[in-house]
């Protein structure tokens, strides 16, 4: 069954995590065919519903049986709910941090899960979550994001400017640039409209690019920074959970720290990232804003 040809209309939910927005499709038995063209049309803000990405909610075992996944990812059981994530251009990515928060909120608020701690499956492996609070619209969720692995350095060109950064693997690839002396106003003025140019030799599968102001201590002694992000397969988004973890890892490393906490403001809100030598967490909000039904033939 293709997404387009469901006779009785396919239900969807629209949600976001710090305004990184998603179409959520419940498909427990993995019966839908999500081809790239269809996902791109659904995520298109003029042709379709409009979103940065799509989250299919399916049982991990069903995705293996249907051949969407080759095998159960590490630490993920057949009965665990799996976040089958697609970028807005239809491409598949290994992980989406904001997506996991929205996904966890969705399965908890709809009763597919009846506990506040559980595991979400992703192509990058198991992502344990804690639901701190939720109702039908809002939730506050922490995601265990695993180890953010530093992997050397590279550069990105944005307009006429070259930014050096740290390559960071958070399950998906990032170039996290902590830019010395960059103010919040400078960051807001960066022009992403022509895209970003990364080194293909350093990132054979592409990368997400983050620009971060150097962290400063706020009045309470907490570290705070601001970030913007240009996502692989999407373009500039108002937030990127894996990017926030990558940027925190790079910023703490630049301060000689392999652990610590950082609050980060992004255009879509604010999150808290904690880095430990053996892992990392991302804490922030989720919102489920609308329910809808796709009309048969919507894509013609
Ligand atoms: N917005 C996401 C990341 C989505 C995947 C990314 N665009 C990629 O291709 O790796 C997040 O919140 O982490």
mmCIF file of C-alpha atoms and ligand atoms in Angstrom:
data_model
loop_
_atom_site.group_PDB
_atom_site.id
_atom_site.type_symbol
_atom_site.label_atom_id
_atom_site.label_comp_id
_atom_site.label_asym_id
_atom_site.label_seq_id
_atom_site.Cartn_x
_atom_site.Cartn_y
_atom_site.Cartn_z
ATOM 1 C CA UNK A 1 0.000 0.000 0.000
ATOM 2 C CA UNK A 2 1.557 3.328 -1.023
ATOM 3 C CA UNK A 3 0.960 6.346 1.166
ATOM 4 C CA UNK A 4 -1.046 7.858 -1.660
ATOM 5 C CA UNK A 5 -3.468 5.028 -2.357
ATOM 6 C CA UNK A 6 -5.039 4.323 1.030
ATOM 7 C CA UNK A 7 -8.710 4.186 0.066
ATOM 8 C CA UNK A 8 -10.236 5.316 3.342
ATOM 9 C CA UNK A 9 -7.691 8.099 3.873
ATOM 10 C CA UNK A 10 -4.525 7.895 5.914
ATOM 11 C CA UNK A 11 -4.441 9.561 9.318
ATOM 12 C CA UNK A 12 -1.470 11.710 10.286
ATOM 13 C CA UNK A 13 -0.386 13.871 13.199
ATOM 14 C CA UNK A 14 1.701 17.007 12.817
ATOM 15 C CA UNK A 15 4.193 17.679 15.600
ATOM 16 C CA UNK A 16 7.419 19.482 16.382
ATOM 17 C CA UNK A 17 10.335 19.535 18.783
ATOM 18 C CA UNK A 18 11.596 23.110 19.210
ATOM 19 C CA UNK A 19 9.964 23.829 15.829
ATOM 20 C CA UNK A 20 11.816 21.067 13.971
ATOM 21 C CA UNK A 21 8.560 19.750 12.521
ATOM 22 C CA UNK A 22 7.392 16.315 11.472
ATOM 23 C CA UNK A 23 4.550 14.422 9.871
ATOM 24 C CA UNK A 24 3.861 11.398 12.076
ATOM 25 C CA UNK A 25 2.337 8.311 10.424
ATOM 26 C CA UNK A 26 1.178 5.409 12.588
ATOM 27 C CA UNK A 27 1.914 2.186 10.723
ATOM 28 C CA UNK A 28 2.382 -0.532 13.408
ATOM 29 C CA UNK A 29 2.610 -3.445 10.956
ATOM 30 C CA UNK A 30 4.795 -1.496 8.484
ATOM 31 C CA UNK A 31 2.296 -1.820 5.643
ATOM 32 C CA UNK A 32 2.990 1.532 3.997
ATOM 33 C CA UNK A 33 5.477 1.963 1.173
ATOM 34 C CA UNK A 34 7.394 5.145 1.869
ATOM 35 C CA UNK A 35 9.176 5.941 -1.356
ATOM 36 C CA UNK A 36 11.386 9.017 -1.410
ATOM 37 C CA UNK A 37 9.254 10.906 -3.926
ATOM 38 C CA UNK A 38 6.119 10.433 -1.828
ATOM 39 C CA UNK A 39 7.819 11.473 1.413
ATOM 40 C CA UNK A 40 9.201 14.591 -0.284
ATOM 41 C CA UNK A 41 5.720 15.458 -1.576
ATOM 42 C CA UNK A 42 4.167 14.985 1.875
ATOM 43 C CA UNK A 43 6.835 17.178 3.490
ATOM 44 C CA UNK A 44 6.566 19.869 0.794
ATOM 45 C CA UNK A 45 5.035 23.005 2.341
ATOM 46 C CA UNK A 46 3.067 23.847 -0.825
ATOM 47 C CA UNK A 47 2.174 20.428 -2.321
ATOM 48 C CA UNK A 48 1.723 18.406 0.841
ATOM 49 C CA UNK A 49 1.343 18.804 4.589
ATOM 50 C CA UNK A 50 4.729 20.435 5.042
ATOM 51 C CA UNK A 51 7.463 19.348 7.464
ATOM 52 C CA UNK A 52 11.225 19.024 7.941
ATOM 53 C CA UNK A 53 10.840 15.266 8.123
ATOM 54 C CA UNK A 54 8.561 12.275 8.510
ATOM 55 C CA UNK A 55 8.331 9.796 11.397
ATOM 56 C CA UNK A 56 6.783 6.409 10.691
ATOM 57 C CA UNK A 57 5.681 4.673 13.919
ATOM 58 C CA UNK A 58 6.125 0.923 13.432
ATOM 59 C CA UNK A 59 7.043 -2.148 15.446
ATOM 60 C CA UNK A 60 10.714 -2.908 14.849
ATOM 61 C CA UNK A 61 9.994 -6.578 14.145
ATOM 62 C CA UNK A 62 7.436 -5.645 11.482
ATOM 63 C CA UNK A 63 10.004 -3.447 9.703
ATOM 64 C CA UNK A 64 12.445 -6.381 9.679
ATOM 65 C CA UNK A 65 9.766 -8.752 8.351
ATOM 66 C CA UNK A 66 8.884 -6.279 5.579
ATOM 67 C CA UNK A 67 12.553 -5.818 4.632
ATOM 68 C CA UNK A 68 12.665 -2.115 5.571
ATOM 69 C CA UNK A 69 15.371 -3.021 8.125
ATOM 70 C CA UNK A 70 17.925 -5.798 7.535
ATOM 71 C CA UNK A 71 17.975 -6.809 11.201
ATOM 72 C CA UNK A 72 17.019 -5.595 14.657
ATOM 73 C CA UNK A 73 19.389 -2.713 15.522
ATOM 74 C CA UNK A 74 21.637 -3.136 18.587
ATOM 75 C CA UNK A 75 19.665 -3.047 21.816
ATOM 76 C CA UNK A 76 16.275 -2.859 20.060
ATOM 77 C CA UNK A 77 13.683 -5.631 20.572
ATOM 78 C CA UNK A 78 11.153 -6.757 17.960
ATOM 79 C CA UNK A 79 8.293 -5.310 20.057
ATOM 80 C CA UNK A 80 9.944 -1.895 20.567
ATOM 81 C CA UNK A 81 8.482 0.991 18.619
ATOM 82 C CA UNK A 82 10.832 2.127 15.868
ATOM 83 C CA UNK A 83 11.204 5.688 14.599
ATOM 84 C CA UNK A 84 11.521 5.176 10.834
ATOM 85 C CA UNK A 85 12.840 8.679 10.084
ATOM 86 C CA UNK A 86 12.909 10.337 6.645
ATOM 87 C CA UNK A 87 14.275 13.786 5.792
ATOM 88 C CA UNK A 88 12.055 16.280 3.974
ATOM 89 C CA UNK A 89 13.750 15.446 0.653
ATOM 90 C CA UNK A 90 12.771 11.793 1.113
ATOM 91 C CA UNK A 91 16.223 10.539 2.119
ATOM 92 C CA UNK A 92 16.690 8.199 5.077
ATOM 93 C CA UNK A 93 18.805 9.354 8.041
ATOM 94 C CA UNK A 94 20.147 7.251 10.871
ATOM 95 C CA UNK A 95 18.855 9.398 13.709
ATOM 96 C CA UNK A 96 16.835 12.466 14.616
ATOM 97 C CA UNK A 97 17.046 13.744 18.194
ATOM 98 C CA UNK A 98 14.051 16.074 18.074
ATOM 99 C CA UNK A 99 12.191 13.355 16.211
ATOM 100 C CA UNK A 100 12.709 10.905 19.084
ATOM 101 C CA UNK A 101 11.170 13.384 21.545
ATOM 102 C CA UNK A 102 8.121 13.875 19.313
ATOM 103 C CA UNK A 103 7.899 10.140 18.587
ATOM 104 C CA UNK A 104 8.060 9.275 22.311
ATOM 105 C CA UNK A 105 5.408 11.894 23.074
ATOM 106 C CA UNK A 106 3.177 10.471 20.331
ATOM 107 C CA UNK A 107 3.368 6.824 21.448
ATOM 108 C CA UNK A 108 2.863 7.827 25.115
ATOM 109 C CA UNK A 109 -0.032 10.236 24.474
ATOM 110 C CA UNK A 110 -1.838 7.821 22.158
ATOM 111 C CA UNK A 111 -1.473 4.928 24.634
ATOM 112 C CA UNK A 112 0.735 2.771 22.408
ATOM 113 C CA UNK A 113 3.087 2.830 25.413
ATOM 114 C CA UNK A 114 1.838 3.038 28.996
ATOM 115 C CA UNK A 115 5.096 3.773 30.830
ATOM 116 C CA UNK A 116 7.200 6.925 31.206
ATOM 117 C CA UNK A 117 10.499 5.201 30.461
ATOM 118 C CA UNK A 118 10.931 3.028 27.394
ATOM 119 C CA UNK A 119 13.164 2.416 24.404
ATOM 120 C CA UNK A 120 12.674 3.939 20.968
ATOM 121 C CA UNK A 121 14.376 2.085 18.130
ATOM 122 C CA UNK A 122 16.344 4.013 15.518
ATOM 123 C CA UNK A 123 18.757 3.084 12.739
ATOM 124 C CA UNK A 124 21.540 4.316 15.059
ATOM 125 C CA UNK A 125 20.418 1.865 17.773
ATOM 126 C CA UNK A 126 18.326 2.009 20.932
ATOM 127 C CA UNK A 127 17.393 5.438 22.283
ATOM 128 C CA UNK A 128 15.991 5.167 25.831
ATOM 129 C CA UNK A 129 13.625 7.996 26.757
ATOM 130 C CA UNK A 130 12.134 9.518 29.900
ATOM 131 C CA UNK A 131 8.786 11.304 29.644
ATOM 132 C CA UNK A 132 8.883 13.913 32.416
ATOM 133 C CA UNK A 133 5.380 15.227 31.698
ATOM 134 C CA UNK A 134 2.849 14.964 28.896
ATOM 135 C CA UNK A 135 -0.664 15.692 27.774
ATOM 136 C CA UNK A 136 -2.273 15.459 24.346
ATOM 137 C CA UNK A 137 -0.441 18.548 23.106
ATOM 138 C CA UNK A 138 2.728 19.143 25.108
ATOM 139 C CA UNK A 139 5.452 16.997 26.623
ATOM 140 C CA UNK A 140 8.897 17.323 28.153
ATOM 141 C CA UNK A 141 11.204 14.465 27.169
ATOM 142 C CA UNK A 142 14.796 13.381 27.773
ATOM 143 C CA UNK A 143 16.479 11.154 25.188
ATOM 144 C CA UNK A 144 19.617 9.129 25.852
ATOM 145 C CA UNK A 145 21.554 9.967 22.691
ATOM 146 C CA UNK A 146 24.567 7.666 23.109
ATOM 147 C CA UNK A 147 28.201 8.675 22.688
ATOM 148 C CA UNK A 148 28.868 11.743 20.534
ATOM 149 C CA UNK A 149 32.133 10.708 18.900
ATOM 150 C CA UNK A 150 34.720 13.294 17.823
ATOM 151 C CA UNK A 151 36.322 12.339 14.518
ATOM 152 C CA UNK A 152 38.842 15.000 13.495
ATOM 153 C CA UNK A 153 38.172 18.352 11.848
ATOM 154 C CA UNK A 154 36.910 19.786 8.586
ATOM 155 C CA UNK A 155 35.632 23.070 7.154
ATOM 156 C CA UNK A 156 32.450 24.443 5.636
ATOM 157 C CA UNK A 157 31.941 27.370 3.272
ATOM 158 C CA UNK A 158 28.842 29.481 3.845
ATOM 159 C CA UNK A 159 28.649 32.377 1.397
ATOM 160 C CA UNK A 160 32.140 33.939 1.375
ATOM 161 C CA UNK A 161 33.075 32.648 4.816
ATOM 162 C CA UNK A 162 34.964 29.491 5.765
ATOM 163 C CA UNK A 163 34.262 27.989 9.170
ATOM 164 C CA UNK A 164 36.477 25.285 10.713
ATOM 165 C CA UNK A 165 34.688 22.723 12.847
ATOM 166 C CA UNK A 166 34.754 19.352 14.554
ATOM 167 C CA UNK A 167 33.449 16.246 12.823
ATOM 168 C CA UNK A 168 31.084 14.586 15.281
ATOM 169 C CA UNK A 169 29.225 11.306 14.879
ATOM 170 C CA UNK A 170 25.951 11.168 16.840
ATOM 171 C CA UNK A 171 24.714 8.185 14.848
ATOM 172 C CA UNK A 172 24.480 10.635 11.942
ATOM 173 C CA UNK A 173 27.261 12.912 10.642
ATOM 174 C CA UNK A 174 27.831 16.495 11.783
ATOM 175 C CA UNK A 175 30.291 19.326 11.326
ATOM 176 C CA UNK A 176 29.976 21.361 14.525
ATOM 177 C CA UNK A 177 31.609 24.787 14.272
ATOM 178 C CA UNK A 178 32.138 26.660 17.532
ATOM 179 C CA UNK A 179 33.014 30.081 16.144
ATOM 180 C CA UNK A 180 35.385 32.188 18.265
ATOM 181 C CA UNK A 181 33.972 35.650 19.094
ATOM 182 C CA UNK A 182 30.701 34.989 17.247
ATOM 183 C CA UNK A 183 27.919 36.965 18.931
ATOM 184 C CA UNK A 184 24.226 36.074 18.877
ATOM 185 C CA UNK A 185 23.666 38.984 16.470
ATOM 186 C CA UNK A 186 26.466 37.776 14.154
ATOM 187 C CA UNK A 187 24.924 34.316 14.190
ATOM 188 C CA UNK A 188 21.475 35.666 13.361
ATOM 189 C CA UNK A 189 22.976 37.521 10.383
ATOM 190 C CA UNK A 190 24.597 34.444 8.760
ATOM 191 C CA UNK A 191 23.009 33.918 5.353
ATOM 192 C CA UNK A 192 22.230 30.248 4.683
ATOM 193 C CA UNK A 193 20.152 30.902 1.573
ATOM 194 C CA UNK A 194 22.861 29.650 -0.823
ATOM 195 C CA UNK A 195 23.357 26.507 1.261
ATOM 196 C CA UNK A 196 26.564 25.146 2.746
ATOM 197 C CA UNK A 197 29.576 23.590 1.003
ATOM 198 C CA UNK A 198 31.285 20.795 2.895
ATOM 199 C CA UNK A 199 34.306 18.681 1.948
ATOM 200 C CA UNK A 200 32.937 15.551 0.207
ATOM 201 C CA UNK A 201 36.106 13.601 1.063
ATOM 202 C CA UNK A 202 35.469 14.243 4.766
ATOM 203 C CA UNK A 203 31.749 13.485 4.533
ATOM 204 C CA UNK A 204 31.080 10.899 1.810
ATOM 205 C CA UNK A 205 27.444 10.621 2.969
ATOM 206 C CA UNK A 206 26.909 14.353 3.515
ATOM 207 C CA UNK A 207 26.626 16.106 6.870
ATOM 208 C CA UNK A 208 24.569 18.421 9.010
ATOM 209 C CA UNK A 209 26.336 21.701 9.796
ATOM 210 C CA UNK A 210 26.031 23.631 13.062
ATOM 211 C CA UNK A 211 27.289 27.116 13.924
ATOM 212 C CA UNK A 212 27.529 27.758 17.667
ATOM 213 C CA UNK A 213 28.480 30.825 19.693
ATOM 214 C CA UNK A 214 31.155 30.071 22.307
ATOM 215 C CA UNK A 215 29.400 29.046 25.563
ATOM 216 C CA UNK A 216 29.293 31.625 28.338
ATOM 217 C CA UNK A 217 28.224 31.263 31.948
ATOM 218 C CA UNK A 218 24.854 32.816 32.758
ATOM 219 C CA UNK A 219 23.935 34.431 36.092
ATOM 220 C CA UNK A 220 23.325 30.978 37.639
ATOM 221 C CA UNK A 221 26.717 29.678 36.509
ATOM 222 C CA UNK A 222 25.136 27.489 33.788
ATOM 223 C CA UNK A 223 26.755 27.373 30.360
ATOM 224 C CA UNK A 224 24.647 28.884 27.579
ATOM 225 C CA UNK A 225 25.165 29.216 23.803
ATOM 226 C CA UNK A 226 23.144 29.898 20.670
ATOM 227 C CA UNK A 227 23.102 27.721 17.558
ATOM 228 C CA UNK A 228 21.848 27.610 13.981
ATOM 229 C CA UNK A 229 21.851 24.509 11.824
ATOM 230 C CA UNK A 230 21.732 23.541 8.169
ATOM 231 C CA UNK A 231 20.505 19.968 7.880
ATOM 232 C CA UNK A 232 21.426 17.349 5.322
ATOM 233 C CA UNK A 233 18.330 16.484 3.318
ATOM 234 C CA UNK A 234 16.330 19.479 4.541
ATOM 235 C CA UNK A 235 18.103 22.880 4.585
ATOM 236 C CA UNK A 236 18.081 25.311 7.481
ATOM 237 C CA UNK A 237 15.797 24.136 10.283
ATOM 238 C CA UNK A 238 14.860 25.855 13.527
ATOM 239 C CA UNK A 239 16.425 23.083 15.595
ATOM 240 C CA UNK A 240 18.269 19.758 15.248
ATOM 241 C CA UNK A 241 18.592 17.465 18.253
ATOM 242 C CA UNK A 242 21.566 15.457 17.047
ATOM 243 C CA UNK A 243 23.181 18.745 15.961
ATOM 244 C CA UNK A 244 22.693 20.185 19.442
ATOM 245 C CA UNK A 245 24.448 17.175 20.965
ATOM 246 C CA UNK A 246 27.248 17.362 18.371
ATOM 247 C CA UNK A 247 27.736 21.093 19.011
ATOM 248 C CA UNK A 248 27.803 20.590 22.783
ATOM 249 C CA UNK A 249 30.414 17.836 22.452
ATOM 250 C CA UNK A 250 32.568 20.124 20.272
ATOM 251 C CA UNK A 251 32.102 23.171 22.539
ATOM 252 C CA UNK A 252 32.999 21.280 25.711
ATOM 253 C CA UNK A 253 35.983 19.665 23.992
ATOM 254 C CA UNK A 254 37.242 23.133 23.010
ATOM 255 C CA UNK A 255 37.113 24.001 26.738
ATOM 256 C CA UNK A 256 39.084 20.864 27.618
ATOM 257 C CA UNK A 257 36.001 19.099 29.062
ATOM 258 C CA UNK A 258 34.765 15.595 28.229
ATOM 259 C CA UNK A 259 31.629 16.090 30.326
ATOM 260 C CA UNK A 260 29.270 18.921 31.176
ATOM 261 C CA UNK A 261 25.901 20.522 30.544
ATOM 262 C CA UNK A 262 24.942 23.236 28.072
ATOM 263 C CA UNK A 263 21.682 25.097 27.525
ATOM 264 C CA UNK A 264 21.357 26.058 23.883
ATOM 265 C CA UNK A 265 19.017 28.562 22.306
ATOM 266 C CA UNK A 266 18.029 27.826 18.723
ATOM 267 C CA UNK A 267 15.548 29.723 16.546
ATOM 268 C CA UNK A 268 12.832 27.232 17.624
ATOM 269 C CA UNK A 269 13.323 27.394 21.406
ATOM 270 C CA UNK A 270 15.760 25.985 23.930
ATOM 271 C CA UNK A 271 17.069 22.561 24.988
ATOM 272 C CA UNK A 272 19.550 21.189 27.515
ATOM 273 C CA UNK A 273 22.319 18.800 26.483
ATOM 274 C CA UNK A 274 24.427 16.796 28.911
ATOM 275 C CA UNK A 275 27.623 15.104 27.801
ATOM 276 C CA UNK A 276 29.228 12.252 29.738
ATOM 277 C CA UNK A 277 32.315 10.264 28.675
ATOM 278 C CA UNK A 278 29.999 7.282 28.073
ATOM 279 C CA UNK A 279 26.961 8.995 26.561
ATOM 280 C CA UNK A 280 24.816 12.097 26.260
ATOM 281 C CA UNK A 281 21.255 13.279 26.857
ATOM 282 C CA UNK A 282 19.005 15.747 25.083
ATOM 283 C CA UNK A 283 16.144 17.263 27.099
ATOM 284 C CA UNK A 284 13.480 19.475 25.616
ATOM 285 C CA UNK A 285 9.850 19.953 24.668
ATOM 286 C CA UNK A 286 7.582 18.251 22.160
ATOM 287 C CA UNK A 287 4.284 19.484 20.751
ATOM 288 C CA UNK A 288 1.614 17.546 18.836
ATOM 289 C CA UNK A 289 -0.297 20.303 17.084
ATOM 290 C CA UNK A 290 -2.816 18.704 14.722
ATOM 291 C CA UNK A 291 -4.532 15.524 13.530
ATOM 292 C CA UNK A 292 -5.538 15.105 9.926
ATOM 293 C CA UNK A 293 -6.507 12.718 7.158
ATOM 294 C CA UNK A 294 -4.867 12.497 3.757
ATOM 295 C CA UNK A 295 -7.489 12.500 1.038
ATOM 296 C CA UNK A 296 -7.129 9.655 -1.478
ATOM 297 C CA UNK A 297 -5.480 11.057 -4.598
ATOM 298 C CA UNK A 298 -3.933 14.027 -2.729
ATOM 299 C CA UNK A 299 -0.673 13.587 -4.666
ATOM 300 C CA UNK A 300 -2.092 13.748 -8.212
HETATM 301 N N1 LIG B 1 16.469 17.146 12.791
HETATM 302 C C1 LIG B 1 17.101 15.985 13.228
HETATM 303 C C2 LIG B 1 18.154 15.376 12.339
HETATM 304 C C3 LIG B 1 17.516 14.767 11.103
HETATM 305 C C4 LIG B 1 18.474 13.990 10.236
HETATM 306 C C5 LIG B 1 19.478 14.843 9.530
HETATM 307 N N2 LIG B 1 18.901 15.819 8.653
HETATM 308 C C6 LIG B 1 20.435 13.928 8.752
HETATM 309 O O1 LIG B 1 20.271 13.771 7.525
HETATM 310 O O2 LIG B 1 21.330 13.364 9.376
HETATM 311 C C7 LIG B 1 17.490 15.999 14.686
HETATM 312 O O3 LIG B 1 16.712 16.589 15.453
HETATM 313 O O4 LIG B 1 18.461 15.373 15.074
#
